[in-house]
PDB file of C-alpha atoms in Angstrom:
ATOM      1  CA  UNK A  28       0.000   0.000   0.000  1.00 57.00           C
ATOM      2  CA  UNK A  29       1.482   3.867  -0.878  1.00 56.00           C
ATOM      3  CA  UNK A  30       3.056   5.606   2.493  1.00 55.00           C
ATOM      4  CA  UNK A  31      -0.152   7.950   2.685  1.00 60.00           C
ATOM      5  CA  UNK A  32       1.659   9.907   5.081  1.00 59.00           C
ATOM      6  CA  UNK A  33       4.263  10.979   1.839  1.00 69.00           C
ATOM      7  CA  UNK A  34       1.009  13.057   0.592  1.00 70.00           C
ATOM      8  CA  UNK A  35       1.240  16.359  -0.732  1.00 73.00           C
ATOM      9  CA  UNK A  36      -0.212  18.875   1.594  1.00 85.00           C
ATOM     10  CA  UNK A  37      -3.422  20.117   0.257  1.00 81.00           C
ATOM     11  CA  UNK A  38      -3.891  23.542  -1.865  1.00 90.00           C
ATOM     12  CA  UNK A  39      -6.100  26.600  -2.324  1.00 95.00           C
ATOM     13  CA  UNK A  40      -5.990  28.154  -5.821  1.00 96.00           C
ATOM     14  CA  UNK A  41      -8.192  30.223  -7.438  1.00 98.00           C
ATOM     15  CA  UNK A  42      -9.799  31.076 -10.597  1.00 98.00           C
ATOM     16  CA  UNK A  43     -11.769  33.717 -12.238  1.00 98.00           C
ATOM     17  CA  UNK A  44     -14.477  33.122 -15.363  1.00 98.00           C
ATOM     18  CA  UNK A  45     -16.548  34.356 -17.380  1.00 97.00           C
ATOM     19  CA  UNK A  46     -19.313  31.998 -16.656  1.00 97.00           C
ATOM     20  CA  UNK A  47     -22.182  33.451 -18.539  1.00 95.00           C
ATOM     21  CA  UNK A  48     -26.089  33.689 -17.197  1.00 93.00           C
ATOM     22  CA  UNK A  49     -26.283  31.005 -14.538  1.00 96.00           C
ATOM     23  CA  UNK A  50     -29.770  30.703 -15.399  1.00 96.00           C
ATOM     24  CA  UNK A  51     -29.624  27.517 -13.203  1.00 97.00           C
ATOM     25  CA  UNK A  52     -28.901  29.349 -10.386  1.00 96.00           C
ATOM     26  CA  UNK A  53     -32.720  31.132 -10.759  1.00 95.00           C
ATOM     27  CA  UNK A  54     -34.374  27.693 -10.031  1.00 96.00           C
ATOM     28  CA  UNK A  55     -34.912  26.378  -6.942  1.00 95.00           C
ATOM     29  CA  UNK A  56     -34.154  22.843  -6.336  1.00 96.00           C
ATOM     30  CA  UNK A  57     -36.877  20.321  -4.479  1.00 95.00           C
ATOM     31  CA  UNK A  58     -35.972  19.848  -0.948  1.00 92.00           C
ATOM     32  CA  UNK A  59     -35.278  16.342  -1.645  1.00 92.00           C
ATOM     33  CA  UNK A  60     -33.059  17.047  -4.743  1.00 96.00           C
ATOM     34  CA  UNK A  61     -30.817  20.106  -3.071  1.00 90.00           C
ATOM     35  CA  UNK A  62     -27.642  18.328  -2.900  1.00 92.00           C
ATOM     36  CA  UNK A  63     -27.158  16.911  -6.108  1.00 96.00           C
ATOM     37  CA  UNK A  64     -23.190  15.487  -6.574  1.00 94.00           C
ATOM     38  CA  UNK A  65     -23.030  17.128 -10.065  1.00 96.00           C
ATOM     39  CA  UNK A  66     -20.029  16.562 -12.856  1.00 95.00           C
ATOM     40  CA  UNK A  67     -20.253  17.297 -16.978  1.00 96.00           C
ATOM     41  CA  UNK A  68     -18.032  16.370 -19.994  1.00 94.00           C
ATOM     42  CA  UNK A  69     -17.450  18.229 -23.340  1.00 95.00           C
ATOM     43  CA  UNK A  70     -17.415  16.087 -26.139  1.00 92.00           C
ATOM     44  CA  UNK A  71     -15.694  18.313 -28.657  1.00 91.00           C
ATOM     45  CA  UNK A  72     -15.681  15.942 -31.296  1.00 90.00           C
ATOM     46  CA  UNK A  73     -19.963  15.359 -31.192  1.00 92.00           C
ATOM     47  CA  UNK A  74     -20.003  19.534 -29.855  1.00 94.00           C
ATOM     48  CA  UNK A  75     -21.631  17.774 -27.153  1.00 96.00           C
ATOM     49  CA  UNK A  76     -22.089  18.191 -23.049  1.00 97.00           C
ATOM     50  CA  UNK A  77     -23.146  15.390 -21.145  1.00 97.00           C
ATOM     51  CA  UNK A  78     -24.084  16.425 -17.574  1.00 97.00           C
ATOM     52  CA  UNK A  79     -24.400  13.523 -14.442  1.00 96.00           C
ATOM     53  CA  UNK A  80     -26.484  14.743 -11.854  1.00 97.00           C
ATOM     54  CA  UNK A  81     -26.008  11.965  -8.790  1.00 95.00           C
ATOM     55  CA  UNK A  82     -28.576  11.357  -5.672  1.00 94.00           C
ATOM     56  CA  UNK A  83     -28.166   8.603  -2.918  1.00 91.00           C
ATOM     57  CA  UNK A  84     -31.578   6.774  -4.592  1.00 92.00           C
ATOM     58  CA  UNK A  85     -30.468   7.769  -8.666  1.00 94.00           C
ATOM     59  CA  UNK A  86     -28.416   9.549 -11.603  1.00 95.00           C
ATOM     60  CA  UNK A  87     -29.872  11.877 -14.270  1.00 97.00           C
ATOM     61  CA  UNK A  88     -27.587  11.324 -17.275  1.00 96.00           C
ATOM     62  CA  UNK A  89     -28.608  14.421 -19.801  1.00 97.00           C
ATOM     63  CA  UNK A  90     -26.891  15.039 -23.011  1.00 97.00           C
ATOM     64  CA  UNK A  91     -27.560  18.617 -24.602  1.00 97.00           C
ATOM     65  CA  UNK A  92     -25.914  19.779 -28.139  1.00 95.00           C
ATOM     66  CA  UNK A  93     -26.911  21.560 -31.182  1.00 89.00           C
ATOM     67  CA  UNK A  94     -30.001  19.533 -31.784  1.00 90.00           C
ATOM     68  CA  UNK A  95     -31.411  19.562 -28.551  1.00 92.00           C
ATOM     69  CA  UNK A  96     -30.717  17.724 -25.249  1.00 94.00           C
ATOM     70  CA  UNK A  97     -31.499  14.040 -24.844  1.00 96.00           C
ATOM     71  CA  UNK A  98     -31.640  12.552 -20.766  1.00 96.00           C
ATOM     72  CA  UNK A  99     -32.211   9.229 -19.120  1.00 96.00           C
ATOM     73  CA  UNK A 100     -32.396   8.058 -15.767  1.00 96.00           C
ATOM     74  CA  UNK A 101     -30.367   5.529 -13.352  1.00 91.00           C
ATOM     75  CA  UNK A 102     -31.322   3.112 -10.358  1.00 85.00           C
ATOM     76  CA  UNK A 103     -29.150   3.450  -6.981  1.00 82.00           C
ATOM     77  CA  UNK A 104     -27.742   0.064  -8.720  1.00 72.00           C
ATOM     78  CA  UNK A 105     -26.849   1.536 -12.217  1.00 73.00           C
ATOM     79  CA  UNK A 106     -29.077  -0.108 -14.025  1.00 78.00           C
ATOM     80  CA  UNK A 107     -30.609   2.427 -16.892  1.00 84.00           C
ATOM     81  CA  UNK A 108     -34.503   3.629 -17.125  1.00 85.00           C
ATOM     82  CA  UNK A 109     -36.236   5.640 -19.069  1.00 89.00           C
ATOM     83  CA  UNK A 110     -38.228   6.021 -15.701  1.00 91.00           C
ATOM     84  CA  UNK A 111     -37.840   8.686 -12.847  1.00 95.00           C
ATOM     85  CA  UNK A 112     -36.999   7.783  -9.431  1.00 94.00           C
ATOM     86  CA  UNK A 113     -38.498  10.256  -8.164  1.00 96.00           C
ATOM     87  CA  UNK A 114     -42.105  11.700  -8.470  1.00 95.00           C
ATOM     88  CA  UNK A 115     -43.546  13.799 -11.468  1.00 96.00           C
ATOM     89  CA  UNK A 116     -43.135  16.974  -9.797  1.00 96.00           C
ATOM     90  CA  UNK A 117     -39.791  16.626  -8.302  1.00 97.00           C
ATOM     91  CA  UNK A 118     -38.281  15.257 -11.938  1.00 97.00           C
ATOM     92  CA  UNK A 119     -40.221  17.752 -13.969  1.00 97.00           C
ATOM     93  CA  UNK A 120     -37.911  20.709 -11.662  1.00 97.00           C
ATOM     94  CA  UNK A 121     -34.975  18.565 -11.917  1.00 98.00           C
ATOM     95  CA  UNK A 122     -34.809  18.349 -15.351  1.00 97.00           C
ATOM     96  CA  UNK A 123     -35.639  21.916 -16.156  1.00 97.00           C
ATOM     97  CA  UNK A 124     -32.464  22.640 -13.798  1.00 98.00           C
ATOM     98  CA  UNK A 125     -30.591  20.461 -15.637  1.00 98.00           C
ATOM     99  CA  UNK A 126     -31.240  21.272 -18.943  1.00 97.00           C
ATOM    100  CA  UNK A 127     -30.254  25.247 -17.675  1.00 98.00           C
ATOM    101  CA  UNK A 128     -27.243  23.686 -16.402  1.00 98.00           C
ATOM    102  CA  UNK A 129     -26.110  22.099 -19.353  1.00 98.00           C
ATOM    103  CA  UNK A 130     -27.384  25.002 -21.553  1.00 97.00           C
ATOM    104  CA  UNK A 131     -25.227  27.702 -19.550  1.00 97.00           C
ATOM    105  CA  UNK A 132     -22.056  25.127 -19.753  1.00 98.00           C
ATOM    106  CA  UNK A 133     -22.662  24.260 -23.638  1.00 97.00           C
ATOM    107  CA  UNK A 134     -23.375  28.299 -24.690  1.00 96.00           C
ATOM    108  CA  UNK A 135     -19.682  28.918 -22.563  1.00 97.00           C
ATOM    109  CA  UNK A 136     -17.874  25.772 -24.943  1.00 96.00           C
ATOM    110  CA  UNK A 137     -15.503  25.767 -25.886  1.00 96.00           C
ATOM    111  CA  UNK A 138     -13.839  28.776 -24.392  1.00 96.00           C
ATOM    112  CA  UNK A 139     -14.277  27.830 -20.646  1.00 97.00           C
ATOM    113  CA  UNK A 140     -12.954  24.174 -21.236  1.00 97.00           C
ATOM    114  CA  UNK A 141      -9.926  26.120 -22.692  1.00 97.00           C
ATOM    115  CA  UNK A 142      -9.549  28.412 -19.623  1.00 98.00           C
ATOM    116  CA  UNK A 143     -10.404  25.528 -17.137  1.00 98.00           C
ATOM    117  CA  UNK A 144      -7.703  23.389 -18.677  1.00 97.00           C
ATOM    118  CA  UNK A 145      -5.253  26.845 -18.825  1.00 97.00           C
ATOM    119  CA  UNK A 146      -6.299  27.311 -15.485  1.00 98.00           C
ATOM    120  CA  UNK A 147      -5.488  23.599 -14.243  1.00 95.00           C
ATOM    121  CA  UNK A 148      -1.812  24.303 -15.804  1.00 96.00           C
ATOM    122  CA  UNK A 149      -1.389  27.378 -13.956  1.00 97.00           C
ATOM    123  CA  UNK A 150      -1.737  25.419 -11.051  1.00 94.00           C
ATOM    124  CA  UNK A 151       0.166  22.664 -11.710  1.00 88.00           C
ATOM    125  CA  UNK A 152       3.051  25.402 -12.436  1.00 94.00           C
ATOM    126  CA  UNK A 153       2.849  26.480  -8.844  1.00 92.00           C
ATOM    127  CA  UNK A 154       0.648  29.811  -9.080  1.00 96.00           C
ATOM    128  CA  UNK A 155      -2.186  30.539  -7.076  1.00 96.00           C
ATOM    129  CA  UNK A 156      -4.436  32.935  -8.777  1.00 98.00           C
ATOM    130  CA  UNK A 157      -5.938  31.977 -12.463  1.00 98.00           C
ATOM    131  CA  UNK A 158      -7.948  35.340 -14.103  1.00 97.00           C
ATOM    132  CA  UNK A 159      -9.244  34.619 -17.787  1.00 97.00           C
ATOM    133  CA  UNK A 160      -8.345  36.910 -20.849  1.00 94.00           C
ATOM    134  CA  UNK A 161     -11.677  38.438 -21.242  1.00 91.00           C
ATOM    135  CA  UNK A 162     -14.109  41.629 -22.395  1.00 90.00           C
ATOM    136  CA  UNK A 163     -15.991  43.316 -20.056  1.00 90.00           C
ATOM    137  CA  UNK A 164     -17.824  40.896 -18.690  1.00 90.00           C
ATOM    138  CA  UNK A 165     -19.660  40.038 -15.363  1.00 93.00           C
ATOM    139  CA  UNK A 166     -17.049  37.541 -13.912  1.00 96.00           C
ATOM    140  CA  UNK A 167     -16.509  34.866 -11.353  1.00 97.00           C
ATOM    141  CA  UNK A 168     -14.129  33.897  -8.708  1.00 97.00           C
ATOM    142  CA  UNK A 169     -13.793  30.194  -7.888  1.00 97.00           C
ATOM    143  CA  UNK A 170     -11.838  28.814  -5.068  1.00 97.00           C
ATOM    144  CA  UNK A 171     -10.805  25.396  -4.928  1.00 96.00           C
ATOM    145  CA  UNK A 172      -9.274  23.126  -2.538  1.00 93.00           C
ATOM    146  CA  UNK A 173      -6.891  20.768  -4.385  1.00 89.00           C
ATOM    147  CA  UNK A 174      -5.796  17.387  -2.794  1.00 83.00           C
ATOM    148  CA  UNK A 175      -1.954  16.579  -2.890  1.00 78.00           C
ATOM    149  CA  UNK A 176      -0.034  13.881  -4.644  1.00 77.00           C
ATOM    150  CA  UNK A 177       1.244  10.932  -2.843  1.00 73.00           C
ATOM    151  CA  UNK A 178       5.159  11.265  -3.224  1.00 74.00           C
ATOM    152  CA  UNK A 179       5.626   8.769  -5.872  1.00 80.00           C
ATOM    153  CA  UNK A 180       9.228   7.910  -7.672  1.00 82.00           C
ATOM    154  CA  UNK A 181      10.002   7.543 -11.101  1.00 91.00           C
ATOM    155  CA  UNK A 182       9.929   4.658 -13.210  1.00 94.00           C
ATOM    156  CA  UNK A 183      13.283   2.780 -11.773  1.00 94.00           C
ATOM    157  CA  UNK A 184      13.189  -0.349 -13.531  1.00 95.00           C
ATOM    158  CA  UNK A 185      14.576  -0.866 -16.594  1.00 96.00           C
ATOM    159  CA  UNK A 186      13.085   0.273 -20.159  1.00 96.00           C
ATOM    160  CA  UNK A 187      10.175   2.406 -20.807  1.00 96.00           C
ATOM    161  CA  UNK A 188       6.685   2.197 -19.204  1.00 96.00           C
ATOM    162  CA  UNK A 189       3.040   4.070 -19.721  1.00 95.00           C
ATOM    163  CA  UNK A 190      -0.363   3.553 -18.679  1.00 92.00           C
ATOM    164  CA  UNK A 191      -3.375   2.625 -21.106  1.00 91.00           C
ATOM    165  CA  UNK A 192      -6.986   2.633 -20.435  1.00 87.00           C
ATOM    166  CA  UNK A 193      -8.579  -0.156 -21.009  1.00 87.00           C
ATOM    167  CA  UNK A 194     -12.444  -1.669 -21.786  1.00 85.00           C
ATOM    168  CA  UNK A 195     -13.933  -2.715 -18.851  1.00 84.00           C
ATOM    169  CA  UNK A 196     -16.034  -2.055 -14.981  1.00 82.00           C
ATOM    170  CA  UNK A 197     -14.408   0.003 -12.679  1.00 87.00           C
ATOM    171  CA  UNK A 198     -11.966   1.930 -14.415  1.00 87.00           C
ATOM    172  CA  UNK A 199      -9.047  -0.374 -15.153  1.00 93.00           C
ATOM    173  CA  UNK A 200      -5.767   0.708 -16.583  1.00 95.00           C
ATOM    174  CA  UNK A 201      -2.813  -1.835 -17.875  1.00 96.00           C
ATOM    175  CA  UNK A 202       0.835  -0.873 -17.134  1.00 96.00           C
ATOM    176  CA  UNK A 203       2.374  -1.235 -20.329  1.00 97.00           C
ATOM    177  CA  UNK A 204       6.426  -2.234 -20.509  1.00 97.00           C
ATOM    178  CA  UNK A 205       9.291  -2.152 -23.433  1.00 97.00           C
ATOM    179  CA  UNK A 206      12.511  -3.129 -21.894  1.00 95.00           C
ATOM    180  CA  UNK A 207      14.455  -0.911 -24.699  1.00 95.00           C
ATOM    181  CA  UNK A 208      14.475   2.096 -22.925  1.00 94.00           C
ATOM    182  CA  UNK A 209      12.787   5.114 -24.969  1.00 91.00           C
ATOM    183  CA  UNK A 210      10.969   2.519 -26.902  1.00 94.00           C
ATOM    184  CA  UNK A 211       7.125   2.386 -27.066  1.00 95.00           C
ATOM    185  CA  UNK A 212       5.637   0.492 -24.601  1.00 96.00           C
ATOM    186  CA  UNK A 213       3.810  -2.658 -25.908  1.00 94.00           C
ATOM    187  CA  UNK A 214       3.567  -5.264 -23.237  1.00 96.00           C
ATOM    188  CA  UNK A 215       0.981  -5.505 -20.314  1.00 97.00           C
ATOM    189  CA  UNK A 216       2.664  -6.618 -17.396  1.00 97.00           C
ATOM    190  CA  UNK A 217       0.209  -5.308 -14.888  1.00 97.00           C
ATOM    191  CA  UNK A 218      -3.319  -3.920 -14.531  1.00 96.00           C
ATOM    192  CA  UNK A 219      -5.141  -1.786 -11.726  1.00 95.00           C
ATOM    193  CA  UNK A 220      -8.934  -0.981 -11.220  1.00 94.00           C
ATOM    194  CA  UNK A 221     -11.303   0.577  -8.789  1.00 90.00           C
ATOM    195  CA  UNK A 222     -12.746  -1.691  -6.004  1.00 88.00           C
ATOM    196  CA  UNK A 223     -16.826  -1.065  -6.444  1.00 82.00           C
ATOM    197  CA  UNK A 224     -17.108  -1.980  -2.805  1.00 82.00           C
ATOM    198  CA  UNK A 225     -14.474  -0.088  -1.200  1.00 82.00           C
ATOM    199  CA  UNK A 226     -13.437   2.240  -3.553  1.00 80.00           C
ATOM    200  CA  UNK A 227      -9.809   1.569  -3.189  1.00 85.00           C
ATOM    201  CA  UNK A 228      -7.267   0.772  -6.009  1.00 90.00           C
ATOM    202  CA  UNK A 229      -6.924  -3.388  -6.625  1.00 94.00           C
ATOM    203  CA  UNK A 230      -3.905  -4.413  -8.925  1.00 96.00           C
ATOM    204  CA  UNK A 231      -2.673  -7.306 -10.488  1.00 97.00           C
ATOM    205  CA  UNK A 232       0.183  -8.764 -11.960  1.00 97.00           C
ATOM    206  CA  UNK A 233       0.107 -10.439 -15.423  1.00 97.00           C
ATOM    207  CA  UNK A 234       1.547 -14.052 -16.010  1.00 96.00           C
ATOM    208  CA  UNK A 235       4.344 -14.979 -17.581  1.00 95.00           C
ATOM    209  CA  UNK A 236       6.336 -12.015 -16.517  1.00 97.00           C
ATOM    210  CA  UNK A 237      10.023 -11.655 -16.145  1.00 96.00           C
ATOM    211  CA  UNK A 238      10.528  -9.514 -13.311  1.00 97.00           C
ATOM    212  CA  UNK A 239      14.397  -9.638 -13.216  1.00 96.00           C
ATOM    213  CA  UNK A 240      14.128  -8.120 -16.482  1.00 97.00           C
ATOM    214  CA  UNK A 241      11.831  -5.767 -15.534  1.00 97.00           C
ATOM    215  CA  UNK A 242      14.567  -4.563 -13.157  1.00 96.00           C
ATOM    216  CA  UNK A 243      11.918  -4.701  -9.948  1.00 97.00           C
ATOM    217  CA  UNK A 244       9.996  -7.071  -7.899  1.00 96.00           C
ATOM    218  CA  UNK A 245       6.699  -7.644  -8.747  1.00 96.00           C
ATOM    219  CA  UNK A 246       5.421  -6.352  -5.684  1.00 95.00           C
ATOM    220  CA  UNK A 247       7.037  -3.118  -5.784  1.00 95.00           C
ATOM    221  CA  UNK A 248       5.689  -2.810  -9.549  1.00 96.00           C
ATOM    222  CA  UNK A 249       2.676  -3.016  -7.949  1.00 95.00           C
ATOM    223  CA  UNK A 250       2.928  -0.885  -5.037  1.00 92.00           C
ATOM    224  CA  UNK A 251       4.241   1.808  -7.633  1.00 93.00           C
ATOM    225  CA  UNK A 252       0.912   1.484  -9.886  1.00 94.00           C
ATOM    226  CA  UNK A 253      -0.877   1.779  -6.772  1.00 92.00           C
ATOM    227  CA  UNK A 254       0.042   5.174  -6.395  1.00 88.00           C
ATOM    228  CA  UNK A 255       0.404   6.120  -9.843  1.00 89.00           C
ATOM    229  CA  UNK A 256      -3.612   5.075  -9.931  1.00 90.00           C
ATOM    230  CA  UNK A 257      -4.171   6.707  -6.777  1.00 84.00           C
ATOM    231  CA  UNK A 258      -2.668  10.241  -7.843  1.00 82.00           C
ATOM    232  CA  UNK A 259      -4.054  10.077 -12.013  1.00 79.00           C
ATOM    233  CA  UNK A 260      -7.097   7.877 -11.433  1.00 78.00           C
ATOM    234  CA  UNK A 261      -8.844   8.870  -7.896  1.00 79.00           C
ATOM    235  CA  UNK A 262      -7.301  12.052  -6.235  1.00 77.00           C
ATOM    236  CA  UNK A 263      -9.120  14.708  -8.127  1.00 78.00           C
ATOM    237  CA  UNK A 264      -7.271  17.042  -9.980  1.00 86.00           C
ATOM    238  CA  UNK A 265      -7.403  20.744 -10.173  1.00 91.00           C
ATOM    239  CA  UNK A 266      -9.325  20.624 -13.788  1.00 93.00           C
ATOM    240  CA  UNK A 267     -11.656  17.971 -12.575  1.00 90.00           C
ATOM    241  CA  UNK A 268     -12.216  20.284  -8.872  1.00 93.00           C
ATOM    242  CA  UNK A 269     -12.572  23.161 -11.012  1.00 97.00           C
ATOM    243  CA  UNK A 270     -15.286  21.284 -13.149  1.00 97.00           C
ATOM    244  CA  UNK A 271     -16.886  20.963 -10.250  1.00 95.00           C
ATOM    245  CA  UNK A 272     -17.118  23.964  -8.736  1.00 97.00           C
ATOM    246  CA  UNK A 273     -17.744  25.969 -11.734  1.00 97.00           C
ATOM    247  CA  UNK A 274     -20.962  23.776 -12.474  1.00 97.00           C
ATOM    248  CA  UNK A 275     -21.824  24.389  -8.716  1.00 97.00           C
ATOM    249  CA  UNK A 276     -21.814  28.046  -9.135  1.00 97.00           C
ATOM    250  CA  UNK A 277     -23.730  28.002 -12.379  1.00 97.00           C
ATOM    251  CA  UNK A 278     -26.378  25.717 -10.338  1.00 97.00           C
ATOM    252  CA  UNK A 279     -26.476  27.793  -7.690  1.00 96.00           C
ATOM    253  CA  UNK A 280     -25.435  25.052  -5.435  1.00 95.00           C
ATOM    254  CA  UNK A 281     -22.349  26.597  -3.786  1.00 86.00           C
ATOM    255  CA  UNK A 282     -24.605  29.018  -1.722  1.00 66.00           C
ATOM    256  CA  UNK A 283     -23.639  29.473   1.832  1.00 47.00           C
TER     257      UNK A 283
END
């Protein structure tokens, strides 16, 4: 398991947008449906957003682009509907919400993305402050709180190694090897994935592996993914926290 006591002290950094209307922020959620875990993806390729609006008892999956916005609905298990959880009147506010939401984040694309992800490197670079190159404009200031890195070494065995997503539950990943070092990376020799129970990291070795010419023992191969997944795969990052809490403000869900 990673030394979680080699973490990264946490971070404040901020960020100002231009984060258009916030019509969102104008409706008023059902008491039931106020604390929504909220999260939404541009898909600049389809000039799409898809938006995930998350309960304890169900998801609201809504996809909005040029043609008009598209939305299903999801079980506590997962499983897909075309059916609410919740009752008529609570769903018919919900999805008006949502459809502002993903409105007020598809009329800002791709420009905010851009600033988001400019924003995100600014951060990475060690600077605090993030303001947008903008017109006049009514603008917002986001503050985030961005977890820290486990302390994590290098690649020390021998070759080259990257990660690769792969098909499949839970978010697994395959560590990819070449033992010529700058060479592409072509063999799995281990895989990690996201415990649905727990939550935590699970990895694997593949068979058949030669660890001595890997250059490390399998376990600390292992131990190493772990924390590679840990800090790329789990610990959110500042474009995914600033995802976050600019979709919060546009909801009007960051209100003290």
């Amino acid at each position: 398991m990673p030394d979680e006591t080699l973490r990264l002290p946490n971070s404040i950094f901020q960020a100002v947008f231009d984060l258009g209307d916030k019509r969102a922020a104008k409706i008023e959620l059902p008491s039931a449906l106020h604390e929504p875990e909220i999260f939404a993806e541009w898909q600049d390729d389809e000039n799409m957003v898809s938006l995930y609006v998350g309960f304890d008892d169900g998801q609201l999956h809504l996809d909005l682009g040029a043609s008009g916005a598209e939305h299903h609905f999801h079980a506590p298990g997962g499983d897909g509907s075309e059916n609410s959880p919740w009752n008529d009147a609570d769903t018919a506010v919900l999805l008006e919400w949502a459809t502002a939401l993903a409105g007020n984040f598809f009329a800002r694309m791709p420009e905010l993305m851009e600033d988001i992800e400019e924003a995100a490197a600014w951060h990475e670079e060690g600077y605090p402050l993030y303001v947008c190159e903008t017109e006049p404009a009514q603008l917002d200031l986001i503050e985030v709180e961005i977890e820290g890195e486990i302390l994590t070494l290098p690649w020390l065995g021998s070759g080259t190694v990257s990660q690769d997503h792969v098909d499949g539950d839970n978010h697994p990943i395959a560590l990819l090897w070449n033992p010529v070092d700058g060479a592409i990376p072509d063999r799995t020799i281990a895989r990690a994935w996201l415990d649905p129970i727990s939550g935590e990291p699970v990895t694997s070795a593949e068979n058949g592996v030669d660890w001595s010419a890997v250059g490390l023992e399998r376990e600390e191969v292992l131990s190493w993914l772990e924390s590679i997944y840990l800090n790329h795969h789990i610990t959110p990052d500042a474009e995914i926290e600033l995802v976050h809490a600019v979709l919060e403000r546009m909801g009007g869900l960051d209100r003290e």
